Amino acid sequence: MKQNIIKDKSFNFAVDIVNLYKELAYNKKEYVMSRQLLKSGTSIGANVREAEFAQSKPDFISKMSISLKEANETDYWLDLLHETGFLDKNQFEIFKPKSTEIVKLLVSIVKTSKQ
């Protein structure tokens, strides 16, 4: 069976985001930005999964484009949480490269699919 890299990476990233959310909410008492991060960070993989069974190529592109928008939003929340002191340097350096990698993969998938 062929490995689906974006499916695997987005799922693993979602698991990491859920665990980060729990830490931010319970240990740092940050609820607003962390909830936004939770929503966008888990939505990436959900839309990738929806794209797996897209009804058409335009539907596939649409789902992957939504996933890309969610990944970009997640990147924003990570930046904001870091700049406001809720994510320390170590946490940021763990999450930011993963987020950036997913954005790059999705940009590539969307561009290739449109050609």
PDB file of C-alpha atoms in Angstrom:
ATOM      1  CA  MET A   1       0.000   0.000   0.000  1.00  0.00           C
ATOM      2  CA  LYS A   2       1.325   3.421  -0.969  1.00  0.00           C
ATOM      3  CA  GLN A   3       2.225   5.731   1.921  1.00  0.00           C
ATOM      4  CA  ASN A   4       0.324   9.012   2.048  1.00  0.00           C
ATOM      5  CA  ILE A   5       2.846  11.434   3.525  1.00  0.00           C
ATOM      6  CA  ILE A   6       0.500  14.391   3.989  1.00  0.00           C
ATOM      7  CA  LYS A   7      -2.126  12.161   5.592  1.00  0.00           C
ATOM      8  CA  ASP A   8       0.405  10.759   8.078  1.00  0.00           C
ATOM      9  CA  LYS A   9       2.073  14.088   8.845  1.00  0.00           C
ATOM     10  CA  SER A  10      -1.192  15.966   9.275  1.00  0.00           C
ATOM     11  CA  PHE A  11      -2.578  13.283  11.600  1.00  0.00           C
ATOM     12  CA  ASN A  12       0.569  13.178  13.733  1.00  0.00           C
ATOM     13  CA  PHE A  13       0.596  16.974  13.816  1.00  0.00           C
ATOM     14  CA  ALA A  14      -3.037  16.976  14.990  1.00  0.00           C
ATOM     15  CA  VAL A  15      -2.127  14.627  17.849  1.00  0.00           C
ATOM     16  CA  ASP A  16       0.716  16.968  18.830  1.00  0.00           C
ATOM     17  CA  ILE A  17      -1.628  19.983  18.631  1.00  0.00           C
ATOM     18  CA  VAL A  18      -4.196  18.289  20.898  1.00  0.00           C
ATOM     19  CA  ASN A  19      -1.486  17.600  23.463  1.00  0.00           C
ATOM     20  CA  LEU A  20      -0.190  21.168  23.196  1.00  0.00           C
ATOM     21  CA  TYR A  21      -3.726  22.475  23.645  1.00  0.00           C
ATOM     22  CA  LYS A  22      -4.124  20.430  26.827  1.00  0.00           C
ATOM     23  CA  GLU A  23      -0.898  21.869  28.190  1.00  0.00           C
ATOM     24  CA  LEU A  24      -1.807  25.463  27.283  1.00  0.00           C
ATOM     25  CA  ALA A  25      -5.328  25.203  28.656  1.00  0.00           C
ATOM     26  CA  TYR A  26      -4.620  23.295  31.842  1.00  0.00           C
ATOM     27  CA  ASN A  27      -1.134  24.454  32.811  1.00  0.00           C
ATOM     28  CA  LYS A  28      -0.970  27.979  31.420  1.00  0.00           C
ATOM     29  CA  LYS A  29      -4.689  28.782  31.645  1.00  0.00           C
ATOM     30  CA  GLU A  30      -4.719  30.088  28.065  1.00  0.00           C
ATOM     31  CA  TYR A  31      -8.063  29.293  26.469  1.00  0.00           C
ATOM     32  CA  VAL A  32      -8.783  31.615  23.552  1.00  0.00           C
ATOM     33  CA  MET A  33      -5.747  31.372  21.277  1.00  0.00           C
ATOM     34  CA  SER A  34      -5.099  27.749  22.186  1.00  0.00           C
ATOM     35  CA  ARG A  35      -8.677  26.840  21.211  1.00  0.00           C
ATOM     36  CA  GLN A  36      -8.175  28.523  17.836  1.00  0.00           C
ATOM     37  CA  LEU A  37      -4.925  26.577  17.436  1.00  0.00           C
ATOM     38  CA  LEU A  38      -6.754  23.355  18.311  1.00  0.00           C
ATOM     39  CA  LYS A  39      -9.464  24.002  15.719  1.00  0.00           C
ATOM     40  CA  SER A  40      -7.153  24.915  12.849  1.00  0.00           C
ATOM     41  CA  GLY A  41      -4.424  22.413  13.724  1.00  0.00           C
ATOM     42  CA  THR A  42      -6.791  19.447  13.744  1.00  0.00           C
ATOM     43  CA  SER A  43      -8.766  20.656  10.736  1.00  0.00           C
ATOM     44  CA  ILE A  44      -5.740  20.221   8.473  1.00  0.00           C
ATOM     45  CA  GLY A  45      -5.814  16.449   8.709  1.00  0.00           C
ATOM     46  CA  ALA A  46      -9.609  16.276   8.662  1.00  0.00           C
ATOM     47  CA  ASN A  47      -9.682  18.041   5.301  1.00  0.00           C
ATOM     48  CA  VAL A  48      -6.852  15.875   3.967  1.00  0.00           C
ATOM     49  CA  ARG A  49      -8.943  12.835   4.921  1.00  0.00           C
ATOM     50  CA  GLU A  50     -11.987  14.310   3.178  1.00  0.00           C
ATOM     51  CA  ALA A  51      -9.894  14.874   0.061  1.00  0.00           C
ATOM     52  CA  GLU A  52      -9.033  11.174  -0.038  1.00  0.00           C
ATOM     53  CA  PHE A  53     -12.550  10.410  -1.169  1.00  0.00           C
ATOM     54  CA  ALA A  54     -13.218  13.539  -3.161  1.00  0.00           C
ATOM     55  CA  GLN A  55     -15.961  13.262  -5.740  1.00  0.00           C
ATOM     56  CA  SER A  56     -13.908  14.947  -8.430  1.00  0.00           C
ATOM     57  CA  LYS A  57     -10.599  16.632  -9.079  1.00  0.00           C
ATOM     58  CA  PRO A  58     -12.075  20.096  -8.334  1.00  0.00           C
ATOM     59  CA  ASP A  59     -13.470  18.704  -5.068  1.00  0.00           C
ATOM     60  CA  PHE A  60     -10.020  17.303  -4.215  1.00  0.00           C
ATOM     61  CA  ILE A  61      -8.388  20.658  -4.939  1.00  0.00           C
ATOM     62  CA  SER A  62     -11.000  22.433  -2.853  1.00  0.00           C
ATOM     63  CA  LYS A  63     -10.463  20.162   0.167  1.00  0.00           C
ATOM     64  CA  MET A  64      -6.687  20.428  -0.082  1.00  0.00           C
ATOM     65  CA  SER A  65      -6.955  24.210  -0.449  1.00  0.00           C
ATOM     66  CA  ILE A  66      -9.049  24.368   2.709  1.00  0.00           C
ATOM     67  CA  SER A  67      -6.438  22.237   4.438  1.00  0.00           C
ATOM     68  CA  LEU A  68      -3.760  24.677   3.259  1.00  0.00           C
ATOM     69  CA  LYS A  69      -5.717  27.633   4.642  1.00  0.00           C
ATOM     70  CA  GLU A  70      -6.072  25.845   7.976  1.00  0.00           C
ATOM     71  CA  ALA A  71      -2.343  25.087   8.010  1.00  0.00           C
ATOM     72  CA  ASN A  72      -1.547  28.727   7.356  1.00  0.00           C
ATOM     73  CA  GLU A  73      -3.908  29.761  10.168  1.00  0.00           C
ATOM     74  CA  THR A  74      -2.234  27.262  12.494  1.00  0.00           C
ATOM     75  CA  ASP A  75       1.107  28.823  11.627  1.00  0.00           C
ATOM     76  CA  TYR A  76      -0.326  32.202  12.636  1.00  0.00           C
ATOM     77  CA  TRP A  77      -1.546  30.941  16.031  1.00  0.00           C
ATOM     78  CA  LEU A  78       1.817  29.330  16.736  1.00  0.00           C
ATOM     79  CA  ASP A  79       3.565  32.632  15.966  1.00  0.00           C
ATOM     80  CA  LEU A  80       1.149  34.583  18.147  1.00  0.00           C
ATOM     81  CA  LEU A  81       1.345  32.156  21.067  1.00  0.00           C
ATOM     82  CA  HIS A  82       5.132  32.325  20.881  1.00  0.00           C
ATOM     83  CA  GLU A  83       5.280  36.116  20.673  1.00  0.00           C
ATOM     84  CA  THR A  84       2.930  36.477  23.655  1.00  0.00           C
ATOM     85  CA  GLY A  85       4.957  34.109  25.823  1.00  0.00           C
ATOM     86  CA  PHE A  86       2.562  31.166  25.963  1.00  0.00           C
ATOM     87  CA  LEU A  87       4.886  28.992  23.856  1.00  0.00           C
ATOM     88  CA  ASP A  88       8.470  28.929  25.009  1.00  0.00           C
ATOM     89  CA  LYS A  89      11.352  28.859  22.535  1.00  0.00           C
ATOM     90  CA  ASN A  90      11.727  25.087  22.760  1.00  0.00           C
ATOM     91  CA  GLN A  91       8.038  24.405  22.090  1.00  0.00           C
ATOM     92  CA  PHE A  92       8.025  26.873  19.214  1.00  0.00           C
ATOM     93  CA  GLU A  93      11.118  25.278  17.660  1.00  0.00           C
ATOM     94  CA  ILE A  94       9.388  21.895  17.804  1.00  0.00           C
ATOM     95  CA  PHE A  95       6.060  22.984  16.296  1.00  0.00           C
ATOM     96  CA  LYS A  96       7.063  25.671  13.785  1.00  0.00           C
ATOM     97  CA  PRO A  97       9.106  23.408  11.453  1.00  0.00           C
ATOM     98  CA  LYS A  98       6.330  20.805  11.430  1.00  0.00           C
ATOM     99  CA  SER A  99       3.764  23.453  10.574  1.00  0.00           C
ATOM    100  CA  THR A 100       5.964  24.959   7.864  1.00  0.00           C
ATOM    101  CA  GLU A 101       6.600  21.534   6.343  1.00  0.00           C
ATOM    102  CA  ILE A 102       2.868  20.805   6.151  1.00  0.00           C
ATOM    103  CA  VAL A 103       2.201  24.180   4.511  1.00  0.00           C
ATOM    104  CA  LYS A 104       4.904  23.489   1.913  1.00  0.00           C
ATOM    105  CA  LEU A 105       3.552  20.009   1.184  1.00  0.00           C
ATOM    106  CA  LEU A 106       0.023  21.335   0.753  1.00  0.00           C
ATOM    107  CA  VAL A 107       1.159  24.189  -1.503  1.00  0.00           C
ATOM    108  CA  SER A 108       2.896  21.608  -3.679  1.00  0.00           C
ATOM    109  CA  ILE A 109      -0.139  19.303  -3.752  1.00  0.00           C
ATOM    110  CA  VAL A 110      -2.538  22.127  -4.632  1.00  0.00           C
ATOM    111  CA  LYS A 111      -0.236  23.530  -7.360  1.00  0.00           C
ATOM    112  CA  THR A 112       0.388  20.110  -8.895  1.00  0.00           C
ATOM    113  CA  SER A 113      -3.311  19.218  -8.790  1.00  0.00           C
ATOM    114  CA  LYS A 114      -4.262  22.413 -10.594  1.00  0.00           C
ATOM    115  CA  GLN A 115      -1.916  21.651 -13.513  1.00  0.00           C
TER     116      GLN A 115
END
